[in-house]
Amino acid sequence: MTAHNAISFSEDQAAAWDDIAVVLRQSGVDLDESLLQPSRSDASSVLAVVGKAGSGKTLLLAELYRALEEAGVDVISGDWEGRKKKDRRTLAILAPTNKAASVLRNRGVPATTIHRILYTPVYDPEYEKIAEWLAGQGDKPEIEGLTDVALDRAFASYQQNKSIPAALAAAGLRGSDFITGWKRREEPLDIGFIDESSMLDKKQFEDLQEIFPTLLLFGDPAQLPPVQSEGGMVFETLLENRVLKLNRVHRQDADNPILDLAHALADPQLDFYGFERMVTEAAERDERVVLAQRVEAGLMARSPALVWRNATRIRLIHAFRAAYNAPEDELLEGEPLICDGIELPMKHRKKRLDLEARGLTKGAQVIYLGPGRKPGFSRLHVFGAEDPQVSAASIVKIEQEGDEEPFIPFAARMGATFLHGAAVTIHKAQGSQWDTVQVFAPDIYAASRMGRVEAGQPLWKRLAYVAITRAENQLRWVVRNRLGRPEGPLTVDDLRAPAAELTLSAEEQI
């Protein structure tokens, strides 16, 4: 009995599994026999599994991962790689953002970001002995300054999390103690699974093809293409027989009104007014859909309001800050931020890689926990990161309406840059999910009035589809330009934990 029979795949999932199994067999992994063999082909192979929300892409990815692990394939996390074993086969499961990777990790799939595979950490040789011991590649070491109790804590952590950095942190070490730098990956891996591949740009796709002879993309063709793309998604460039299509799997999303609404958008006859009537009807019969009269400020601190127009985003951010009586010249603890990139000169490339490895990549969702110990530093909680607490040099910009320059409440001379995150554009929300999502419907209506079409689909439908499928449990379709005042002050009590400092070394200080 094959694995897909055991878990009752749908017909299209089972067919996709069989097609993928053929490609994996050519790369030296036999799923049916749980057997590793030499690769039968030197040619690279790219397949895509595409389907809309609820079609079972994540289930298929998860089961493929488990089957590969059972067959003896080494799963590469990007945290640490030990000595290479002869004839081993490797798998890495990647997503474009930490938030997207965390969605998979929450489902038991050891995903990491593309960045963590493109660049590998360089460990201090002394502490690497601990990593080798934890991974079963060496004896228990004796490390100056670390007691047996500390090593036992590291061992217990590794048994639970299978994370070398987490284990070393449990022993009382900081990342700056055991990771001395980062380097571009030199040796290729074997198999790569890429989730949320609709977010990939051409350069990322090319980088991944250099690393993985066998590449499997998982994506949703109904989402929005990357902002800086040439108009399409990377899997749309593949030959038709290399794209495996999944249809909706009703038993896996039974009675889900949010997915019902998402799939209704495929009807070419449906206009905005008809769709909003469907939202209204869904709200009347199911509490998971709410026809809201205002944006709730209390929800925006953890789940940003989703908008299309940048002007709407800026207005909602200022309304949010006013609702919490935030001063103009500083941030309150608990205010949400969105990482907008890293501003560092080339000579600080190592520090850039350190920041990115800790999750501070463009688009990362962050909560401000307060000022750091040094001027211009912030203590931050990075959502989706495996080690979410970090202190980093920060440049925080609060954009103003119209043509006014952004107001910068405080700034380091260089470091991670942030925009306010109480509201974000739907484009930037791709790859993320939240328990409750507020969608600002007047913006979707404005897009429908413009009549724009992207990749053969009205823009408003793509926007609505992406926005509502960000909701895990409740969709709030906001129909009025109003803001509900919060019930209490901002808080970070649920996020507090010791933060690991990310600072420039003495010779790097400017």
PDB file of C-alpha atoms in Angstrom, residues 32 77 103 132 138 152 209-210 266 270 304 312 325 363 504:
ATOM      1  CA  ASP A  32       7.410   3.101  -2.664  1.00  0.00           C
ATOM      2  CA  SER A  77      17.185  23.163   8.182  1.00  0.00           C
ATOM      3  CA  VAL A 103       2.787  28.217   9.066  1.00  0.00           C
ATOM      4  CA  GLU A 132      28.348  17.207  16.234  1.00  0.00           C
ATOM      5  CA  GLY A 138      30.787  12.781  17.881  1.00  0.00           C
ATOM      6  CA  ASP A 152      22.414  18.221  29.356  1.00  0.00           C
ATOM      7  CA  GLN A 209      17.727  26.010  -9.444  1.00  0.00           C
ATOM      8  CA  GLU A 210      21.476  26.321  -8.875  1.00  0.00           C
ATOM      9  CA  ALA A 266     -13.606  32.243  -9.797  1.00  0.00           C
ATOM     10  CA  LEU A 270     -19.623  37.593 -10.275  1.00  0.00           C
ATOM     11  CA  PRO A 304      -2.806  44.286  10.426  1.00  0.00           C
ATOM     12  CA  THR A 312      -5.642  54.078   3.060  1.00  0.00           C
ATOM     13  CA  ASN A 325      -2.671  58.169  22.267  1.00  0.00           C
ATOM     14  CA  GLY A 363       8.164  42.160   4.970  1.00  0.00           C
ATOM     15  CA  LEU A 504      28.368  45.350  15.626  1.00  0.00           C
TER      16      LEU A 504
END
